[in-house]
Amino acid sequence: MYRTHTCGALRLQDAGREVTLAGWVQSIRKFGSITFVDLRDRYGITQLLFDEALNRELEDNPLGREYVLQVKGAVAERSNKNSHIPTGDIEIHVTGFSILNKSVTPPFTIQDDTDGGDDLRMKFRYLDLRRNAVKRNLELRYAVSRSARNYLHEHGFMDIETPFLIKSTPEGARDFVVPSRMNAGQFYALPQSPQTFKQLLMVSGYDRYYQVVKCFRDEDLRADRQPEFTQIDCEMSFVEQEDILHMFEGLIKRIFKDVKNIDYTEQVERMSWEDAMWNYGNDKPDIRFGMRIANLKFPAYAFPGKKPALAEGLPAEFKVFDEAETVLAIAVPGCSEYSRKQTDELTEWVKRPQIGMKGLAFIKCLPEGNSDGAFKSSFDKFYNEQQLKELAGAVNAQAGDLVLILAGAEERTRKAVSELRLEMGRRLGLRKDDAFKLLWVLDFPLFEYAEEDNRWVARHHPFTSPKPQDIETMISHSPVITDAVKYLEHPYARIKANAYDMVLNGNEIGGGSIRIFQRNLQEKMFSALGMSRDEALHKFGFLLGAFEYGAPPHGGIAFGFDRLCAILGGSESIRDFIAFPKNNSGRDTMLDAPSTIDEKQLEELSIALRES
Ligand code: ASP
């Protein structure tokens, strides 16, 4: 037997027991004629004591870091206890040992605070995985998966695998493709998600499906994306949106309870997509804090029916505002005393290329009684005290607040103010890792305009159903956008989808929709997306066909499993929660993949590489 206990198991009440342990040498400390060794495995660390007699044996068989060691000995109470680790009251008085394997010196220290940089740790990921920090993340990941599986099983969901080698039907992201040797010149694609399969399973009557499943998307890797990632993918039949929202907020609440011991008893908030954009500037608002956007000026086409925060509009005094399409502001609590240096720094912050604004205007709402007057702004030359006061009032600023104002083109300004709001929330400590706030964002637009192709694309995916009241608009209008009609003025821009996203702390953790389940409507949808009949049949004939054999009403959702784990683990990076992740260029530096393949393999696949 290699071991009687793990390195995390022994306690004071085991004192006197003869035990055998096996693990990795974490550290070696010599004190005169005795040696202490910390032995580590997945379960913890146990201190070993080699006395004088064994020390001589050690001299003949020296140990090194990361050696695999087996020891026999007796559990003894430690004189110098370590309260930081569960085994800290005891040590093993070693009576015999055997080196099971040696290790070369590892390229970085295998400790919580390692000296290894990112690249090195990825190249030697199998060593990195020995570190506690990474191990804890994988344990959390497993706990989340177990909790989700238990909940879904208890609610009658069935785990059904779907294939990885499928047909390429790029819609949304780019497909990864796999050449078929047996069908020269033909390719499979790796699924971007099991979307059509889960819908087919509904047609087949498996009315509650789930899968914890890999998805593959050949996208340019934006920050913290992986070309292969995992979803908790779910689908249900005979459901309306409300049923799905109810079922899956239950799932996330259960995960909170099982994994973090959090009782999330409050009602999950809901917000329309339009209100999210209007009040927070993005479709996944972090609602752990307020600081809502005041819409001082905006183009009517973007928000028909919404009113500007100042009923009369902005006074026409200041060119920067007057010439801008959109002027948006937030009131940052308690920051009216910001120094020149601080406001300059914020101005530089919004001018960074990622934010892309030309400048930042501000109003300091000084606490009353200040001899400088109650309002001070960066545009005092243009607005008088009364105008500043009215403006601050429209932003709902209180005495002591700093009003930050951005002006520019609609999309960029809204995005920028949203980033600024998040940044200020972070700086003020309003975005704590251990506070969790869920939100459903509902009523997304069905379509999005793709400028490069001058056509509509599905905002979620082409299987999402329009709101019943919008079907007529979709059917009766041509999708064509003429020069005369700006895309935002096209009736399609107003069509809403039966789609929903679940947002946690400002991150989209899941999204789904009620699906189209009639062939007719699905064909209309394809044609609205600019697909010819032939193209639709070529790409999705199987689904259109299936819809003719009694497809039930259905809908579903998929959660981004890696992201969910990262948020629950209080980390920004999903890579930390994936055992073997790719780097930012989509490379596995440990395997050195992707890589070239042999001429012989290419030949078998009937592939000739182009000269570049
Ligand atoms: N398949 C969708 C996605 O990957 C999710 C869904 O609609 O269920 O985003």
Coordinates of C-alpha atoms and ligand atoms in Angstrom, one line a residue:
M1 CA 0.0 0.0 0.0
Y2 CA 1.5 3.4 -1.0
R3 CA -0.2 5.3 1.7
T4 CA -2.5 5.0 4.7
H5 CA -3.5 8.6 4.8
T6 CA -3.3 11.7 2.6
C7 CA -1.2 14.7 3.5
G8 CA -4.3 16.6 4.7
A9 CA -5.8 14.0 6.9
L10 CA -3.9 13.7 10.2
R11 CA -4.8 15.6 13.4
L12 CA -3.7 15.7 17.0
Q13 CA -6.0 12.8 17.9
D14 CA -4.0 10.6 15.6
A15 CA -0.9 11.1 17.7
G16 CA 0.9 7.8 18.2
R17 CA -0.4 6.2 15.0
E18 CA 1.9 4.5 12.6
V19 CA 1.2 5.9 9.1
T20 CA 2.5 5.8 5.6
L21 CA 2.2 9.0 3.5
A22 CA 3.1 9.7 -0.1
G23 CA 3.4 13.0 -1.8
W24 CA 5.6 15.8 -3.3
V25 CA 8.4 17.5 -1.4
Q26 CA 7.3 21.1 -1.0
S27 CA 10.3 22.3 1.1
I28 CA 13.3 21.0 3.0
R29 CA 14.7 22.8 6.1
K30 CA 17.8 21.5 7.8
F31 CA 18.5 22.3 11.4
G32 CA 21.8 20.8 12.5
S33 CA 21.3 17.1 12.6
I34 CA 17.6 17.1 11.9
T35 CA 15.7 17.9 8.8
F36 CA 12.1 19.0 8.3
V37 CA 10.3 18.3 5.0
D38 CA 6.9 19.6 4.0
L39 CA 5.1 16.8 2.1
R40 CA 2.3 17.9 -0.2
D41 CA -0.5 16.3 -2.1
R42 CA -4.0 17.4 -3.3
Y43 CA -5.3 17.3 0.2
G44 CA -2.8 19.3 2.1
I45 CA 0.7 19.5 3.6
T46 CA 2.1 17.4 6.4
Q47 CA 5.4 18.2 8.2
L48 CA 7.9 15.3 8.3
L49 CA 10.8 15.2 10.8
F50 CA 13.9 13.2 9.9
D51 CA 16.0 12.7 13.0
E52 CA 19.7 12.2 13.3
A53 CA 19.8 8.5 12.2
L54 CA 17.6 9.2 9.2
N55 CA 19.5 12.3 8.3
R56 CA 22.5 10.1 7.4
E57 CA 20.3 8.1 5.1
L58 CA 19.1 11.4 3.6
E59 CA 22.7 12.4 2.9
D60 CA 23.1 9.3 0.8
N61 CA 19.8 9.8 -0.9
P62 CA 19.3 13.6 -1.0
L63 CA 15.8 15.0 -1.5
G64 CA 14.9 17.8 -3.8
R65 CA 11.9 20.0 -4.4
E66 CA 9.0 18.1 -6.1
Y67 CA 10.5 14.7 -5.4
V68 CA 7.9 12.0 -5.0
L69 CA 8.4 10.6 -1.5
Q70 CA 6.9 7.9 0.5
V71 CA 7.5 7.9 4.3
K72 CA 6.6 5.7 7.2
G73 CA 6.5 7.0 10.7
A74 CA 4.6 7.9 13.8
V75 CA 2.2 10.8 14.2
A76 CA 3.5 13.1 17.0
E77 CA 2.4 16.4 18.5
R78 CA 4.4 19.3 17.3
S79 CA 6.1 21.6 19.7
N80 CA 6.0 24.5 17.3
K81 CA 2.4 24.4 16.0
N82 CA 1.3 26.1 12.7
S83 CA -2.3 27.4 13.1
H84 CA -2.5 28.2 9.4
I85 CA -2.9 24.6 8.2
P86 CA -5.3 21.9 9.4
T87 CA -2.4 19.5 10.0
G88 CA -0.4 22.1 11.8
D89 CA -0.6 20.5 15.3
I90 CA 1.2 17.3 14.2
E91 CA 4.3 16.1 12.4
I92 CA 5.5 12.6 11.3
H93 CA 8.5 11.2 13.0
V94 CA 9.9 9.4 10.0
T95 CA 11.2 5.9 10.5
G96 CA 11.8 5.0 6.9
F97 CA 11.4 6.5 3.5
S98 CA 11.6 5.8 -0.1
I99 CA 12.1 8.1 -3.1
L100 CA 9.5 7.0 -5.6
N101 CA 10.6 9.5 -8.2
K102 CA 13.0 12.4 -8.6
S103 CA 12.2 15.7 -10.1
V104 CA 14.3 18.2 -11.9
T105 CA 14.2 21.7 -10.4
P106 CA 10.9 23.1 -11.3
P107 CA 10.9 26.3 -13.4
F108 CA 9.0 28.2 -10.7
T109 CA 8.1 27.7 -7.1
I110 CA 5.0 25.7 -6.5
Q111 CA 3.4 28.0 -3.9
D112 CA 0.4 30.3 -3.6
D113 CA 2.6 33.2 -4.4
T114 CA 4.6 31.8 -7.1
D115 CA 7.6 33.5 -8.8
G116 CA 6.4 32.1 -12.2
G117 CA 5.1 34.5 -14.8
D118 CA 2.0 33.7 -16.8
D119 CA 3.8 32.3 -19.8
L120 CA 5.9 30.0 -17.8
R121 CA 3.0 28.7 -15.8
M122 CA 1.1 27.9 -18.9
K123 CA 4.0 26.1 -20.5
F124 CA 4.3 24.0 -17.4
R125 CA 0.6 23.9 -16.6
Y126 CA 0.9 20.5 -15.0
L127 CA 3.1 22.0 -12.4
D128 CA 1.0 25.1 -12.0
L129 CA -2.0 22.8 -11.4
R130 CA -0.2 21.5 -8.3
R131 CA -0.5 25.0 -6.7
N132 CA -3.2 25.5 -4.2
A133 CA -4.7 28.6 -5.9
V134 CA -5.3 26.8 -9.1
K135 CA -6.5 23.6 -7.4
R136 CA -9.1 25.6 -5.4
N137 CA -10.4 27.0 -8.7
L138 CA -10.8 23.5 -10.2
E139 CA -12.5 22.3 -7.0
L140 CA -14.9 25.2 -7.3
R141 CA -15.5 24.4 -10.9
Y142 CA -16.3 20.8 -10.0
A143 CA -18.6 22.0 -7.2
V144 CA -20.5 24.2 -9.6
S145 CA -20.9 21.4 -12.2
R146 CA -22.1 19.0 -9.5
S147 CA -24.6 21.4 -8.1
A148 CA -26.0 22.2 -11.6
R149 CA -26.2 18.5 -12.5
N150 CA -28.0 17.7 -9.3
Y151 CA -30.5 20.5 -9.7
L152 CA -31.2 19.7 -13.3
H153 CA -31.5 16.0 -12.6
E154 CA -33.9 16.7 -9.7
H155 CA -36.0 18.7 -12.2
G156 CA -36.3 15.9 -14.7
F157 CA -33.6 17.1 -17.2
M158 CA -31.7 14.4 -19.1
D159 CA -28.1 14.8 -20.0
I160 CA -27.8 13.9 -23.7
E161 CA -24.6 14.2 -25.6
T162 CA -24.6 15.8 -29.1
P163 CA -21.9 15.4 -31.7
F164 CA -18.8 17.5 -32.1
L165 CA -18.3 16.8 -35.8
I166 CA -21.1 18.7 -37.5
K167 CA -21.9 20.8 -40.5
S168 CA -20.5 24.2 -41.0
T169 CA -23.3 26.8 -40.9
P170 CA -21.5 30.0 -39.8
E171 CA -24.0 32.4 -38.3
G172 CA -22.4 34.6 -35.7
A173 CA -18.9 33.5 -35.0
R174 CA -16.5 31.7 -37.4
D175 CA -16.6 27.9 -37.3
F176 CA -13.6 25.7 -36.6
V177 CA -13.5 23.2 -39.4
V178 CA -12.1 19.7 -39.5
P179 CA -11.2 18.1 -42.9
S180 CA -12.8 14.7 -43.6
R181 CA -10.3 12.2 -44.9
M182 CA -13.0 9.8 -46.1
N183 CA -14.8 12.6 -48.0
A184 CA -12.1 14.4 -49.8
G185 CA -12.6 18.1 -50.1
Q186 CA -15.3 18.1 -47.4
F187 CA -15.2 19.5 -43.9
Y188 CA -16.9 19.1 -40.6
A189 CA -17.3 22.0 -38.3
L190 CA -17.0 22.0 -34.5
P191 CA -20.2 23.2 -32.9
Q192 CA -20.4 26.8 -31.7
S193 CA -23.1 25.4 -29.4
P194 CA -25.4 22.4 -29.6
Q195 CA -28.3 24.8 -30.5
T196 CA -29.9 22.9 -33.4
F197 CA -29.4 19.5 -31.8
K198 CA -31.1 20.5 -28.6
Q199 CA -34.0 21.8 -30.7
L200 CA -34.1 18.5 -32.6
L201 CA -34.2 16.7 -29.2
M202 CA -37.3 18.7 -28.4
V203 CA -38.9 17.6 -31.7
S204 CA -38.0 14.0 -30.5
G205 CA -39.8 14.5 -27.3
Y206 CA -37.0 14.8 -24.8
D207 CA -38.7 17.7 -23.2
R208 CA -36.0 18.6 -20.6
Y209 CA -32.4 18.3 -21.9
Y210 CA -29.1 19.5 -20.5
Q211 CA -25.5 19.1 -21.2
V212 CA -22.3 20.5 -19.7
V213 CA -20.7 20.8 -23.1
K214 CA -17.7 22.2 -25.0
C215 CA -18.4 24.8 -27.6
F216 CA -15.9 26.1 -30.2
R217 CA -15.8 29.5 -31.8
D218 CA -13.0 30.8 -34.0
E219 CA -13.2 34.4 -32.9
D220 CA -10.4 36.9 -32.5
L221 CA -9.7 36.4 -28.9
R222 CA -10.9 39.5 -27.1
A223 CA -9.9 39.8 -23.5
D224 CA -10.6 36.7 -21.6
R225 CA -12.2 34.5 -24.3
Q226 CA -11.2 31.0 -25.1
P227 CA -11.6 29.3 -28.5
E228 CA -13.1 26.3 -26.7
F229 CA -15.3 26.9 -23.7
T230 CA -17.9 25.2 -21.7
Q231 CA -21.7 25.8 -21.5
I232 CA -24.4 24.5 -19.2
D233 CA -26.7 24.1 -22.1
C234 CA -30.4 23.5 -21.5
E235 CA -33.7 23.2 -23.4
M236 CA -37.3 22.7 -22.5
S237 CA -40.6 22.0 -24.3
F238 CA -44.0 23.4 -23.6
V239 CA -42.7 26.4 -21.9
E240 CA -43.1 30.1 -22.0
Q241 CA -40.5 32.7 -21.1
E242 CA -41.7 32.9 -17.6
D243 CA -41.2 29.1 -17.0
I244 CA -37.6 29.4 -18.2
L245 CA -36.8 32.4 -16.0
H246 CA -38.3 30.6 -13.0
M247 CA -36.5 27.3 -13.6
F248 CA -33.1 28.9 -14.2
E249 CA -33.0 31.5 -11.5
G250 CA -33.6 28.4 -9.4
L251 CA -30.5 26.8 -10.9
I252 CA -28.3 29.8 -10.1
K253 CA -29.7 30.2 -6.6
R254 CA -29.0 26.5 -6.0
I255 CA -25.4 26.9 -7.2
F256 CA -25.0 29.9 -4.9
K257 CA -26.2 27.8 -2.0
D258 CA -24.2 24.7 -2.8
V259 CA -21.0 26.4 -3.7
K260 CA -20.9 29.6 -1.7
N261 CA -23.5 28.8 1.0
I262 CA -25.4 32.0 0.0
D263 CA -29.2 32.1 0.5
Y264 CA -30.2 34.2 -2.4
T265 CA -33.8 34.7 -1.3
E266 CA -34.5 38.0 -3.0
Q267 CA -36.5 38.2 -6.2
V268 CA -34.2 38.3 -9.2
E269 CA -34.6 41.8 -10.8
R270 CA -35.7 42.2 -14.3
M271 CA -35.0 45.0 -16.8
S272 CA -35.8 45.6 -20.4
W273 CA -32.9 45.8 -22.8
E274 CA -34.0 49.3 -23.6
D275 CA -34.0 50.4 -20.0
A276 CA -30.6 48.8 -19.5
M277 CA -29.1 50.8 -22.4
W278 CA -30.9 53.9 -21.3
N279 CA -29.9 53.8 -17.6
Y280 CA -26.6 51.9 -17.6
G281 CA -25.3 52.2 -21.2
N282 CA -25.0 48.5 -21.8
D283 CA -27.0 45.3 -21.9
K284 CA -25.4 43.7 -18.9
P285 CA -25.5 46.3 -16.1
D286 CA -23.9 45.9 -12.8
I287 CA -26.8 46.8 -10.5
R288 CA -24.9 46.4 -7.3
F289 CA -24.7 50.2 -7.3
G290 CA -26.8 53.1 -8.7
M291 CA -25.0 55.9 -10.4
R292 CA -27.6 55.7 -13.3
I293 CA -27.0 57.6 -16.4
A294 CA -28.8 60.9 -17.0
N295 CA -29.7 61.2 -20.7
L296 CA -29.2 64.9 -21.3
K297 CA -29.2 64.7 -25.1
F298 CA -29.6 61.7 -27.4
P299 CA -30.9 61.0 -30.9
A300 CA -34.6 60.3 -31.0
Y301 CA -34.2 57.4 -33.4
A302 CA -32.2 55.4 -30.8
F303 CA -34.8 55.8 -28.0
P304 CA -38.2 56.8 -29.4
G305 CA -40.5 57.7 -26.7
K306 CA -37.8 58.5 -24.1
K307 CA -37.6 62.0 -22.7
P308 CA -34.3 63.9 -22.0
A309 CA -33.4 64.5 -18.3
L310 CA -33.8 68.3 -18.7
A311 CA -37.3 68.9 -20.0
E312 CA -36.1 72.0 -22.0
G313 CA -33.0 70.3 -23.3
L314 CA -29.5 71.6 -22.6
P315 CA -29.0 75.3 -22.9
A316 CA -27.2 76.1 -26.1
E317 CA -24.2 77.8 -24.6
F318 CA -21.3 75.3 -24.8
K319 CA -20.1 74.1 -28.2
V320 CA -19.0 70.7 -26.9
F321 CA -22.5 69.8 -25.9
D322 CA -24.3 71.7 -28.7
E323 CA -22.5 69.9 -31.4
A324 CA -22.7 66.4 -29.9
E325 CA -25.2 63.8 -30.9
T326 CA -25.4 62.5 -27.3
V327 CA -24.6 64.0 -23.9
L328 CA -24.7 61.6 -20.9
A329 CA -23.8 62.2 -17.3
I330 CA -23.4 60.3 -14.0
A331 CA -23.3 61.7 -10.5
V332 CA -20.4 60.1 -8.5
P333 CA -21.2 60.2 -4.8
G334 CA -18.9 62.0 -2.4
C335 CA -16.3 63.0 -5.0
S336 CA -16.9 66.7 -5.2
E337 CA -13.6 67.5 -3.5
Y338 CA -11.6 65.9 -6.3
S339 CA -8.4 67.8 -7.0
R340 CA -7.3 69.2 -10.3
K341 CA -4.9 66.3 -10.5
Q342 CA -7.7 63.8 -10.0
T343 CA -10.1 65.3 -12.6
D344 CA -7.1 65.5 -15.0
E345 CA -6.4 61.8 -14.4
L346 CA -10.1 61.0 -15.1
T347 CA -10.0 63.0 -18.3
E348 CA -6.9 61.1 -19.5
W349 CA -8.8 57.9 -18.5
V350 CA -11.7 58.7 -20.9
K351 CA -9.3 59.7 -23.6
R352 CA -7.6 56.3 -23.7
P353 CA -8.1 54.6 -27.0
Q354 CA -10.3 51.9 -25.4
I355 CA -12.7 54.5 -24.3
G356 CA -12.1 57.0 -27.1
M357 CA -13.6 60.2 -25.9
K358 CA -12.3 63.6 -26.7
G359 CA -12.7 64.9 -23.1
L360 CA -14.6 65.0 -19.9
A361 CA -16.7 67.8 -18.5
F362 CA -17.6 67.9 -14.8
I363 CA -19.5 69.7 -12.2
K364 CA -18.5 69.6 -8.6
C365 CA -21.5 69.9 -6.4
L366 CA -19.8 71.3 -3.4
P367 CA -21.2 70.9 0.1
E368 CA -23.5 73.9 0.8
G369 CA -21.9 76.9 2.4
N370 CA -18.7 76.7 0.5
S371 CA -17.5 80.2 -0.1
D372 CA -16.7 79.3 -3.8
G373 CA -20.4 78.8 -4.4
A374 CA -22.2 75.5 -4.5
F375 CA -21.2 74.5 -8.1
K376 CA -17.9 74.5 -9.8
S377 CA -17.5 73.1 -13.3
S378 CA -15.0 72.6 -16.1
F379 CA -17.2 74.8 -18.3
D380 CA -18.0 77.7 -15.9
K381 CA -17.3 80.1 -18.7
F382 CA -20.3 78.8 -20.6
Y383 CA -22.9 78.0 -18.0
N384 CA -24.0 80.2 -15.2
E385 CA -24.6 79.0 -11.6
Q386 CA -28.3 78.5 -12.2
Q387 CA -27.7 76.5 -15.3
L388 CA -25.2 74.3 -13.5
K389 CA -27.6 73.8 -10.7
E390 CA -30.3 72.7 -13.1
L391 CA -28.0 70.4 -14.9
A392 CA -26.8 68.9 -11.6
G393 CA -30.4 68.5 -10.6
A394 CA -31.2 66.6 -13.8
V395 CA -28.5 64.2 -13.0
N396 CA -29.9 63.8 -9.5
A397 CA -26.7 64.9 -8.0
Q398 CA -26.5 65.6 -4.2
A399 CA -24.3 68.0 -2.4
G400 CA -20.9 66.4 -2.4
D401 CA -21.3 64.6 -5.7
L402 CA -19.1 65.0 -8.8
V403 CA -21.0 65.0 -12.0
L404 CA -19.1 63.6 -14.9
I405 CA -20.4 64.4 -18.4
L406 CA -19.4 62.9 -21.7
A407 CA -20.5 64.2 -25.1
G408 CA -20.0 62.7 -28.6
A409 CA -21.5 60.2 -31.0
E410 CA -24.3 58.1 -29.6
E411 CA -22.8 54.6 -29.6
R412 CA -19.4 55.6 -28.5
T413 CA -20.6 58.0 -25.8
R414 CA -23.0 55.5 -24.3
K415 CA -20.3 52.8 -24.2
A416 CA -17.9 55.3 -22.7
V417 CA -20.2 56.5 -19.9
S418 CA -21.0 52.9 -19.1
E419 CA -17.3 52.1 -18.7
L420 CA -16.8 55.2 -16.7
R421 CA -19.6 54.3 -14.4
L422 CA -18.1 50.9 -13.8
E423 CA -14.7 52.3 -13.2
M424 CA -16.0 54.8 -10.7
G425 CA -18.0 52.0 -9.0
R426 CA -14.9 50.0 -8.8
R427 CA -12.8 52.9 -7.4
L428 CA -15.5 53.6 -4.8
G429 CA -15.5 50.0 -3.7
L430 CA -19.1 49.4 -4.8
R431 CA -18.2 46.3 -6.9
K432 CA -17.1 43.8 -4.3
D433 CA -16.3 40.3 -5.4
D434 CA -18.3 38.7 -2.6
A435 CA -21.6 40.6 -3.2
F436 CA -23.7 38.9 -5.8
K437 CA -26.6 40.5 -7.7
L438 CA -28.6 38.8 -10.4
L439 CA -30.6 40.4 -13.1
W440 CA -32.6 39.3 -16.1
V441 CA -32.4 41.5 -19.1
L442 CA -35.4 41.0 -21.3
D443 CA -36.9 42.1 -24.6
F444 CA -33.8 42.3 -26.7
P445 CA -34.0 43.5 -30.3
L446 CA -34.4 40.5 -32.6
F447 CA -32.0 41.9 -35.2
E448 CA -28.8 43.8 -35.3
Y449 CA -27.5 45.6 -38.3
A450 CA -24.2 44.3 -39.8
E451 CA -22.6 47.3 -41.5
E452 CA -20.0 45.3 -43.4
D453 CA -22.6 43.3 -45.2
N454 CA -25.4 45.9 -45.2
R455 CA -27.8 43.3 -43.8
W456 CA -29.6 42.2 -40.7
V457 CA -28.2 39.5 -38.5
A458 CA -29.9 37.8 -35.6
R459 CA -28.8 39.4 -32.4
H460 CA -29.1 36.1 -30.5
H461 CA -29.3 33.5 -33.2
P462 CA -31.7 32.8 -36.1
F463 CA -33.8 30.4 -34.1
T464 CA -35.0 33.0 -31.6
S465 CA -38.7 33.9 -32.0
P466 CA -39.9 37.4 -32.4
K467 CA -42.4 38.8 -29.9
P468 CA -45.8 37.7 -31.2
Q469 CA -46.9 41.3 -31.7
D470 CA -43.9 41.9 -33.9
I471 CA -44.3 38.9 -36.2
E472 CA -46.5 40.9 -38.6
T473 CA -43.9 43.7 -38.9
M474 CA -41.3 41.1 -39.8
I475 CA -43.4 39.4 -42.4
S476 CA -44.8 42.5 -44.0
H477 CA -41.6 44.5 -44.4
S478 CA -38.7 43.9 -46.7
P479 CA -35.4 43.6 -44.9
V480 CA -33.7 45.8 -47.5
I481 CA -32.2 48.9 -46.1
T482 CA -32.2 51.7 -48.7
D483 CA -29.9 54.7 -48.6
A484 CA -32.9 56.8 -47.7
V485 CA -33.7 54.8 -44.6
K486 CA -31.1 54.7 -41.9
Y487 CA -31.0 51.2 -40.3
L488 CA -32.2 52.5 -37.0
E489 CA -35.3 53.9 -38.7
H490 CA -36.1 50.6 -40.4
P491 CA -39.0 48.8 -38.8
Y492 CA -36.8 45.8 -38.2
A493 CA -34.8 47.8 -35.7
R494 CA -37.9 47.9 -33.4
I495 CA -38.7 44.2 -33.5
K496 CA -38.2 42.6 -30.2
A497 CA -37.2 39.1 -29.5
N498 CA -38.4 36.5 -27.0
A499 CA -34.9 36.5 -25.6
Y500 CA -33.4 36.9 -22.2
D501 CA -29.9 37.1 -20.6
M502 CA -29.0 36.4 -17.1
V503 CA -26.5 39.0 -15.7
L504 CA -24.4 38.6 -12.6
N505 CA -22.5 41.5 -11.3
G506 CA -22.3 43.1 -14.7
N507 CA -21.4 39.9 -16.6
E508 CA -23.6 38.0 -18.9
I509 CA -23.6 34.5 -17.5
G510 CA -26.3 33.0 -19.6
G511 CA -28.6 33.7 -22.5
G512 CA -31.4 32.1 -24.3
S513 CA -34.7 32.4 -26.0
I514 CA -38.1 31.0 -26.8
R515 CA -37.6 29.4 -30.3
I516 CA -39.4 29.5 -33.5
F517 CA -41.0 26.1 -34.0
Q518 CA -43.0 26.5 -37.2
R519 CA -41.3 25.9 -40.5
N520 CA -43.0 28.9 -42.1
L521 CA -41.8 31.4 -39.6
Q522 CA -38.4 29.9 -39.5
E523 CA -38.2 30.3 -43.3
K524 CA -39.3 34.0 -43.0
M525 CA -36.6 34.5 -40.4
F526 CA -33.9 33.1 -42.7
S527 CA -35.1 35.3 -45.5
A528 CA -35.1 38.4 -43.2
L529 CA -31.5 37.6 -42.6
G530 CA -30.8 37.8 -46.3
M531 CA -30.6 34.0 -46.9
S532 CA -32.0 32.7 -50.1
R533 CA -34.4 29.7 -50.0
D534 CA -31.7 27.4 -51.4
E535 CA -29.1 28.6 -48.9
A536 CA -31.6 28.1 -46.0
L537 CA -32.3 24.6 -47.3
H538 CA -28.7 23.8 -47.8
K539 CA -27.7 25.0 -44.3
F540 CA -30.8 24.2 -42.2
G541 CA -32.9 21.8 -44.3
F542 CA -32.7 19.3 -41.5
L543 CA -34.3 21.7 -39.0
L544 CA -36.9 23.0 -41.4
G545 CA -37.7 19.3 -42.2
A546 CA -38.0 18.4 -38.5
F547 CA -40.4 21.3 -37.9
E548 CA -42.8 19.5 -40.2
Y549 CA -43.1 16.5 -38.0
G550 CA -44.8 17.9 -34.9
A551 CA -42.3 20.3 -33.3
P552 CA -43.5 21.3 -29.8
P553 CA -43.2 24.9 -28.6
H554 CA -39.8 25.1 -26.9
G555 CA -37.1 27.4 -25.5
G556 CA -33.9 27.2 -23.6
I557 CA -30.8 28.9 -22.3
A558 CA -27.1 28.3 -22.0
F559 CA -24.8 29.4 -19.2
G560 CA -21.2 30.3 -19.7
F561 CA -19.8 27.8 -17.3
D562 CA -16.2 29.1 -17.2
R563 CA -17.3 32.6 -16.6
L564 CA -19.8 31.6 -13.9
C565 CA -17.0 29.8 -12.1
A566 CA -14.7 32.8 -12.4
I567 CA -17.2 35.2 -10.9
L568 CA -18.0 32.8 -8.1
G569 CA -14.3 32.4 -7.5
G570 CA -13.9 36.2 -7.4
S571 CA -11.6 36.3 -10.4
E572 CA -11.6 38.3 -13.6
S573 CA -10.0 35.5 -15.7
I574 CA -11.8 32.4 -16.9
R575 CA -8.4 30.9 -17.7
D576 CA -7.8 30.4 -14.0
F577 CA -10.8 28.0 -13.9
I578 CA -9.8 25.9 -16.9
A579 CA -7.3 23.1 -16.4
F580 CA -5.6 23.5 -19.7
P581 CA -6.5 26.8 -21.2
K582 CA -5.2 28.5 -24.4
N583 CA -3.3 31.8 -24.3
N584 CA -4.5 35.1 -25.8
S585 CA -3.4 34.0 -29.2
G586 CA -5.4 30.8 -29.0
R587 CA -2.2 28.7 -28.4
D588 CA -1.7 25.9 -26.1
T589 CA 2.0 26.7 -25.2
M590 CA 2.4 23.4 -23.3
L591 CA 1.5 21.3 -26.3
D592 CA 2.7 23.9 -28.8
A593 CA -0.6 23.8 -30.6
P594 CA -1.7 24.6 -33.2
S595 CA 1.1 23.2 -35.2
T596 CA 1.9 22.2 -38.8
I597 CA 1.0 18.6 -39.9
D598 CA 3.0 16.1 -42.0
E599 CA 2.9 16.2 -45.7
K600 CA 1.5 12.7 -45.5
Q601 CA -1.4 13.8 -43.3
L602 CA -2.1 16.6 -45.8
E603 CA -2.1 14.2 -48.6
E604 CA -4.5 11.8 -46.9
L605 CA -6.8 14.8 -46.4
S606 CA -6.4 15.9 -50.0
I607 CA -5.3 19.3 -48.8
A608 CA -2.7 21.5 -50.5
L609 CA -1.6 24.5 -48.5
R610 CA -1.7 27.8 -50.3
E611 CA 1.5 29.8 -50.6
S612 CA 0.9 32.9 -48.5
Ligands
ASP1 N1 -27.1 28.3 -28.0 C1 -27.2 29.7 -27.5 C2 -25.9 30.3 -27.3 O1 -24.9 29.6 -27.3 C3 -28.0 29.7 -26.2 C4 -29.4 29.4 -26.3 O2 -30.1 30.1 -27.0 O3 -29.9 28.4 -25.6 O4 -25.8 31.4 -27.0

